[in-house]
Amino acid sequence: MEEVFSYIIGLGAAVMMPVIFTILGVCIGIKFSKALKSGLYVGVGFVGLSIITGLLTSSLGPALGKVVENYGLELQVFDMGWPAAASVAYNTLVGSFIIPVCLGVNLVLLLLGCTRTVNIDLWNYWHFAFIGAVIYFMTDSVAWGFFGAIICYIITLVLADMTAKRFQKFYPGMEGISIPQPFCQGFMPFALVINKALDYVPGINKVNIDAEGMKKKFGLFGEPLVLGVIIGIIIGCLACKDWDEIVNNIPATLKLGINMGAVMELIPRITSLFIEGLKPISEATKELIKKKFGDKKELYIGMSPALVIGHPTTLVVSLLLIPVTLLLAVALPGNQFLPLASLAGMFYVFVMVLPYTNGNVLRSFIVGLVVICIGLWFVTLMSPDFTSAATDVYNNTHDSAVAVPQGFQAGALDFASSPLSTLIYSAMKYLKYVGAGLLILLTMGMVIWNKVQIKKSEAVGK
């Protein structure tokens, strides 16, 4: 069983999405050729996104490493990056069985009418496995590990249902889609509360500039492409020790700027492939449900947040927060985590923030600033148990990707910085059985509330 699911995960989204979409498409009545084409578009989208984020990491990583070296910014929690965190998650007993266990939970909730989301985002199941693995090593109990993973999964499904309509309304072409990814959903409550609070702040409540508004207000300098080039050049200059080194490294600095600009420009173009691939599946699903159940029943296809990270506001705010995050990491009292490898995942912070800030650049930036501050503390808090899990996995697999450097502890922005992961982790670590009881009550309350909302909406045909 472990080998089967390891093999599936190893194939990656680019290979498995065409398979899943073809099977799903044929099952809901789409012609084989059309279903295959939809899946191929999504698969190609994942390939393109992987190439672009790889370009971002390979370009930005060395420069940021130089900045850390020049200014002595080294802290005690080493940034392992999300690939290492995913490797830790899947190379445990919890991770080996996370896919069938969570799919089983999803099926039960669907049959009971407690969720509308069918979560086919199999590759992000590592988030659930991650929190399960950390709790497993913390408690030395596989049962508690699965408990944490399942609690996280159920809460995420409810949050995906709660936010689906708002998500679909804000992002064009996303009808019938929800985002059951706990990293993104964990920041949604902050976006909701902070955005509402900003309505009462004089001055800020009058500012309503989205990415298109920035282009009109700042002209050329409001373009994500140009902002990417400028930020890249600034980081390239900061990576130099003195003026002479800046002059000598002009070609490398300009190349970094162009690469950053390329990332900002190409991500939206690549993510448009997802929309093209999803549209036939989404439309056919809606038609099938309408034919079988009328207008009362509705299901959502749970997909990766990668579909929408190309939104201009996400790109602009993420880009601006990269250097700010480095400064925050050093300045925040109590923080020991310096994000470097994880910075490429900054885009995913804003997927469920933008529908609540309505794409407002200033509000999104403020929300991002708050959640990054909190996230840095959360990573520091979880680092001892993350280190134990990573060390154990390394001793069993000898995978260099999960090797924690001597004298450091392990950390990652994704998923260790998520409020949802920290809630479950803290409840289990500090409150133990009481914490487990509170998590059960919270989860049951959310599930019952969601079931009531689904029944209400079905009663009025919405």
XYZ file of C-alpha atoms in Angstrom:
462
model
C 0.000 0.000 0.000
C 2.805 2.375 0.918
C 4.603 1.654 -2.359
C 1.428 2.212 -4.400
C 0.720 5.644 -2.983
C 4.398 6.630 -2.994
C 4.392 5.779 -6.696
C 1.299 7.947 -7.308
C 2.811 10.904 -5.446
C 6.096 10.386 -7.281
C 4.390 10.818 -10.645
C 3.494 14.389 -9.729
C 0.569 16.603 -10.693
C 1.791 17.084 -14.280
C 1.416 13.347 -15.009
C -1.528 12.437 -12.818
C -3.799 15.382 -13.655
C -4.334 14.293 -17.281
C -5.166 10.786 -15.978
C -7.558 12.032 -13.270
C -9.248 14.575 -15.534
C -9.667 12.060 -18.362
C -11.302 9.508 -16.051
C -13.416 12.182 -14.335
C -14.433 13.728 -17.667
C -15.526 10.410 -19.195
C -17.467 9.540 -16.011
C -19.470 12.785 -16.212
C -20.239 12.406 -19.918
C -17.488 14.334 -21.727
C -15.966 12.828 -24.874
C -12.667 11.063 -24.241
C -10.701 13.412 -26.509
C -12.113 16.543 -24.828
C -11.518 15.167 -21.322
C -7.942 14.208 -22.207
C -7.291 17.654 -23.678
C -8.591 19.305 -20.479
C -6.298 17.167 -18.363
C -3.313 17.855 -20.617
C -3.852 21.619 -20.342
C -3.835 21.362 -16.532
C -0.810 19.047 -16.617
C 1.097 21.435 -18.890
C 0.123 24.272 -16.553
C 1.780 22.474 -13.643
C 4.909 21.859 -15.731
C 5.113 25.537 -16.664
C 4.510 26.656 -13.087
C 7.222 24.312 -11.832
C 9.702 25.737 -14.352
C 8.889 29.342 -13.424
C 9.039 28.813 -9.657
C 12.288 26.925 -10.228
C 13.618 29.982 -12.057
C 12.548 32.171 -9.140
C 14.263 29.926 -6.590
C 17.480 29.464 -8.578
C 17.743 33.197 -9.318
C 16.745 34.560 -5.930
C 18.367 31.928 -3.701
C 22.072 32.769 -4.271
C 21.421 36.526 -4.074
C 19.494 36.233 -0.808
C 22.214 33.924 0.515
C 24.741 36.689 -0.138
C 22.506 39.226 1.624
C 22.345 36.934 4.667
C 26.121 36.497 4.612
C 26.918 40.204 4.136
C 24.636 41.437 6.911
C 25.002 38.513 9.324
C 21.304 37.661 9.275
C 21.717 33.983 10.181
C 19.177 32.651 12.708
C 18.819 29.307 14.495
C 15.895 27.798 12.540
C 17.017 26.663 9.087
C 14.592 27.049 6.175
C 14.130 23.536 4.770
C 11.664 24.671 2.085
C 8.365 22.991 1.214
C 9.907 20.041 -0.722
C 11.752 18.944 2.435
C 8.610 19.435 4.541
C 6.626 17.322 2.044
C 9.323 14.642 2.119
C 9.146 14.514 5.917
C 5.354 14.298 5.692
C 5.193 11.448 3.194
C 8.087 9.382 4.589
C 6.199 8.459 7.753
C 3.502 5.903 8.479
C 0.939 8.734 8.580
C 2.040 10.040 5.176
C 2.035 6.576 3.595
C -1.700 6.153 4.171
C -2.838 9.788 4.105
C -4.403 9.609 0.617
C -6.781 6.647 1.173
C -7.644 7.779 4.706
C -8.515 11.349 3.660
C -10.374 10.238 0.522
C -12.415 7.912 2.743
C -13.219 10.785 5.133
C -14.167 12.982 2.149
C -16.524 10.281 0.814
C -18.238 9.818 4.185
C -18.784 13.579 4.587
C -20.180 13.801 1.042
C -22.617 10.946 1.682
C -23.711 12.556 4.964
C -24.265 15.907 3.235
C -21.631 17.621 5.402
C -19.480 18.925 2.541
C -19.779 19.861 -1.116
C -16.084 19.582 -1.942
C -14.546 16.597 -3.726
C -10.858 17.121 -2.978
C -8.794 15.820 -5.930
C -5.777 17.990 -5.048
C -3.840 14.858 -4.044
C -0.392 16.484 -4.095
C -1.284 18.972 -1.380
C -2.391 16.141 0.892
C 1.146 16.390 2.246
C -0.073 19.323 4.383
C -2.350 16.971 6.296
C 0.409 14.348 6.466
C 2.838 17.010 7.732
C 0.847 18.019 10.798
C 0.097 14.340 11.386
C 3.803 13.463 11.181
C 4.840 16.240 13.591
C 2.197 15.140 16.128
C 3.213 11.504 15.595
C 6.829 12.244 16.561
C 5.758 14.592 19.333
C 3.454 12.038 20.987
C 5.161 8.846 19.757
C 1.703 7.656 18.709
C 0.554 6.867 15.150
C -3.079 7.126 16.287
C -2.593 10.708 17.476
C -0.785 11.488 14.225
C -3.762 10.333 12.164
C -6.080 12.189 14.547
C -4.289 15.504 13.856
C -4.229 14.885 10.085
C -7.958 14.010 9.926
C -8.971 16.999 12.080
C -6.981 19.264 9.749
C -8.583 17.654 6.684
C -12.176 18.009 7.920
C -11.724 21.633 8.996
C -10.169 22.408 5.605
C -13.098 20.866 3.719
C -15.562 23.000 5.709
C -13.482 26.146 5.077
C -13.341 25.275 1.360
C -17.146 25.098 1.289
C -17.500 28.333 3.263
C -15.235 30.284 0.915
C -16.169 28.657 -2.412
C -18.761 31.218 -3.560
C -16.550 34.172 -2.690
C -13.563 32.508 -4.373
C -15.567 31.779 -7.532
C -16.961 35.308 -7.670
C -13.554 36.979 -7.342
C -11.525 34.772 -9.689
C -12.956 34.547 -13.231
C -13.306 31.096 -14.746
C -13.336 29.285 -11.374
C -17.027 28.321 -11.301
C -17.559 25.019 -9.487
C -14.073 25.083 -7.927
C -13.075 25.298 -4.247
C -9.652 25.403 -2.556
C -9.283 22.668 0.100
C -5.661 23.528 0.856
C -5.087 24.222 4.571
C -2.175 26.645 4.129
C -4.324 29.061 2.111
C -7.486 28.535 4.147
C -5.624 29.110 7.416
C -5.104 32.773 6.537
C -8.697 33.429 5.457
C -9.995 34.362 8.958
C -7.184 36.937 9.279
C -8.123 38.453 5.926
C -11.770 38.629 6.987
C -11.078 40.283 10.371
C -8.263 42.630 9.294
C -10.103 43.783 6.181
C -13.175 44.594 8.288
C -11.035 46.455 10.858
C -9.413 48.541 8.100
C -12.867 49.874 7.209
C -12.636 51.933 10.420
C -9.091 53.263 9.893
C -9.192 56.838 8.524
C -7.210 57.245 5.342
C -6.753 53.559 4.629
C -10.514 53.032 4.302
C -10.486 55.540 1.422
C -7.693 53.856 -0.536
C -9.000 51.423 -3.123
C -6.211 50.556 -5.542
C -6.046 47.146 -7.175
C -3.341 45.997 -9.595
C -5.051 47.697 -12.532
C -5.373 50.869 -10.488
C -1.645 50.753 -9.768
C -0.927 50.690 -13.491
C -3.083 53.789 -13.987
C -1.645 55.633 -10.979
C 2.035 54.751 -11.387
C 2.123 54.031 -15.107
C 5.052 51.872 -16.151
C 6.217 51.444 -12.519
C 2.850 49.919 -11.564
C 3.346 46.964 -13.918
C 4.222 43.654 -12.176
C 6.815 43.048 -14.890
C 8.640 46.326 -14.176
C 8.267 45.937 -10.395
C 9.843 42.504 -10.694
C 12.818 43.928 -12.569
C 13.256 46.758 -10.017
C 13.022 44.511 -6.939
C 15.396 42.025 -8.568
C 17.976 44.764 -9.208
C 17.631 46.088 -5.634
C 18.196 42.600 -4.186
C 21.144 42.151 -6.542
C 22.683 45.391 -5.229
C 22.084 44.375 -1.595
C 23.940 41.133 -2.289
C 27.123 43.162 -2.922
C 29.425 44.275 -0.103
C 30.404 47.668 -1.492
C 30.109 50.019 -4.460
C 32.995 48.389 -6.341
C 31.326 44.988 -6.121
C 28.047 46.513 -7.356
C 29.839 47.899 -10.425
C 31.612 44.600 -11.107
C 28.366 42.622 -10.765
C 26.177 44.792 -13.009
C 25.576 41.946 -15.553
C 24.540 39.480 -12.800
C 22.332 42.115 -11.126
C 20.592 42.977 -14.387
C 20.078 39.267 -15.116
C 18.462 38.810 -11.701
C 16.162 41.757 -12.440
C 15.135 40.334 -15.817
C 14.553 36.886 -14.296
C 12.327 38.350 -11.577
C 10.425 40.322 -14.207
C 10.034 37.160 -16.276
C 8.518 35.334 -13.289
C 6.001 38.153 -12.739
C 5.025 38.199 -16.410
C 4.947 34.472 -17.143
C 3.031 33.164 -14.110
C -0.310 34.742 -15.200
C 0.142 33.412 -18.727
C 0.820 29.897 -17.481
C -2.036 29.866 -14.954
C -4.451 30.730 -17.781
C -3.876 27.145 -18.991
C -5.514 25.887 -15.796
C -8.678 27.842 -16.543
C -8.769 26.523 -20.106
C -8.408 22.959 -18.847
C -10.907 23.290 -15.993
C -13.719 24.919 -17.941
C -15.087 21.804 -19.750
C -14.943 19.694 -16.563
C -16.604 22.408 -14.479
C -19.398 22.982 -17.003
C -20.062 19.250 -17.477
C -20.169 18.688 -13.703
C -22.732 21.459 -13.259
C -24.870 20.072 -16.093
C -24.759 16.540 -14.698
C -25.737 17.648 -11.189
C -28.502 19.859 -12.569
C -29.874 16.954 -14.618
C -29.784 14.540 -11.664
C -30.776 16.834 -8.787
C -32.103 20.044 -10.350
C -30.832 23.424 -9.183
C -30.786 22.450 -5.513
C -27.683 20.247 -5.416
C -24.193 21.594 -5.939
C -20.718 20.038 -5.731
C -17.289 21.673 -5.900
C -14.129 20.222 -7.366
C -11.346 20.809 -4.826
C -8.260 21.986 -6.697
C -4.777 23.379 -6.052
C -4.385 27.118 -5.292
C -1.788 27.123 -8.091
C -4.737 27.836 -10.419
C -4.961 31.473 -9.351
C -1.534 32.581 -8.072
C -1.079 34.548 -11.287
C -3.471 37.296 -10.145
C -1.688 40.680 -10.531
C -2.335 41.741 -6.917
C -0.879 38.464 -5.613
C 2.243 38.983 -7.713
C 2.739 42.625 -6.682
C 2.145 42.087 -2.948
C 4.236 38.889 -2.806
C 7.113 40.634 -4.555
C 7.025 43.598 -2.178
C 6.877 41.307 0.866
C 9.985 39.266 -0.017
C 12.541 41.877 1.175
C 10.199 43.009 3.978
C 9.994 39.427 5.278
C 13.780 39.246 5.584
C 13.787 42.443 7.659
C 10.909 41.191 9.817
C 12.667 37.883 10.447
C 15.653 39.702 11.944
C 13.711 42.424 13.779
C 10.888 40.384 15.346
C 11.608 39.556 19.008
C 11.377 35.839 19.691
C 11.691 34.795 16.065
C 14.480 32.396 15.076
C 13.351 31.535 11.528
C 14.912 33.143 8.454
C 12.889 32.257 5.337
C 14.956 31.793 2.179
C 13.992 28.570 0.382
C 10.334 29.145 1.357
C 10.044 32.605 -0.191
C 8.972 31.145 -3.549
C 5.792 30.025 -1.768
C 4.843 33.584 -0.802
C 2.286 33.689 -3.629
C 0.147 31.053 -1.887
C -0.420 33.237 1.185
C -2.781 35.485 -0.785
C -5.001 33.046 -2.683
C -7.798 33.240 -0.078
C -6.896 36.754 1.102
C -7.742 38.555 -2.147
C -11.441 37.525 -2.268
C -11.890 39.328 1.089
C -9.778 42.406 0.314
C -11.323 42.479 -3.172
C -7.830 42.640 -4.675
C -6.971 45.901 -2.887
C -3.162 46.107 -2.973
C -2.742 48.117 0.255
C -5.149 45.983 2.294
C -3.663 42.754 0.936
C -0.178 43.999 1.844
C -1.266 44.822 5.419
C -2.909 41.398 5.829
C 0.249 39.787 4.420
C 2.428 41.748 6.822
C 0.400 40.576 9.826
C 0.191 36.917 8.806
C 3.912 36.755 7.934
C 4.821 38.149 11.380
C 2.583 35.575 13.042
C 3.803 32.847 10.693
C 7.458 33.438 11.615
C 6.619 32.931 15.296
C 4.602 29.812 14.483
C 7.514 28.258 12.556
C 9.837 28.995 15.493
C 7.323 27.432 17.911
C 7.039 24.185 15.928
C 10.728 23.881 15.006
C 11.839 21.458 17.804
C 9.264 18.805 16.857
C 9.728 19.446 13.117
C 13.459 18.843 13.687
C 12.744 15.527 15.446
C 10.567 14.392 12.537
C 13.114 15.491 9.888
C 15.996 13.821 11.751
C 14.127 10.525 12.055
C 13.187 10.553 8.361
C 16.791 11.335 7.391
C 18.114 8.467 9.543
C 15.738 6.058 7.788
C 15.993 7.351 4.207
C 19.355 9.181 4.082
C 17.623 11.750 1.869
C 19.898 14.818 1.844
C 16.871 17.067 1.227
C 15.691 16.500 4.811
C 19.123 16.691 6.472
C 19.069 19.416 9.136
C 22.412 21.303 9.279
C 24.432 20.816 12.454
C 23.535 23.360 15.133
C 20.221 24.346 13.510
C 16.575 23.411 13.880
C 14.198 22.739 10.977
C 11.511 25.114 9.719
C 9.447 25.903 6.614
C 7.034 28.712 5.794
C 4.662 26.199 4.189
C 2.864 24.526 6.168
C 4.505 25.199 9.539
C 3.550 28.901 9.494
C -0.167 28.220 9.009
C -2.504 29.234 11.864
C -4.446 26.015 11.277
C -1.387 23.789 11.736
C -0.346 25.752 14.829
C -3.835 25.507 16.336
C -3.830 21.700 16.046
C -0.188 21.367 17.075
C -0.526 23.633 20.136
C -3.754 21.981 21.300
C -2.086 18.567 21.209
C 1.247 19.672 22.687
C 0.118 21.899 25.544
C -3.397 20.632 26.359
C -3.093 16.961 25.315
C -6.403 15.158 25.998
C -8.196 18.414 26.767
C -6.813 19.863 23.529
C -7.951 16.791 21.596
C -11.431 17.165 23.097
C -11.588 20.835 22.158
C -10.469 20.040 18.598
C -13.208 17.409 18.313
C -15.833 19.877 19.553
C -14.596 22.582 17.159
C -14.559 20.191 14.198
C -17.974 18.705 14.970
C -19.417 22.184 15.420
C -18.051 23.295 12.034
C -19.311 20.136 10.304
C -22.816 20.475 11.771
C -22.916 24.182 10.891
C -21.805 23.382 7.334
C -24.466 20.678 6.977
C -27.148 23.146 8.099
C -25.900 25.734 5.592
C -25.914 23.175 2.777
C -29.500 22.158 3.622
C -30.602 25.804 3.724
C -29.046 26.572 0.351
C -30.566 23.435 -1.190
C -33.977 24.395 0.178
C -33.886 27.695 -1.720
C -32.081 26.237 -4.737
C -28.755 28.086 -4.361
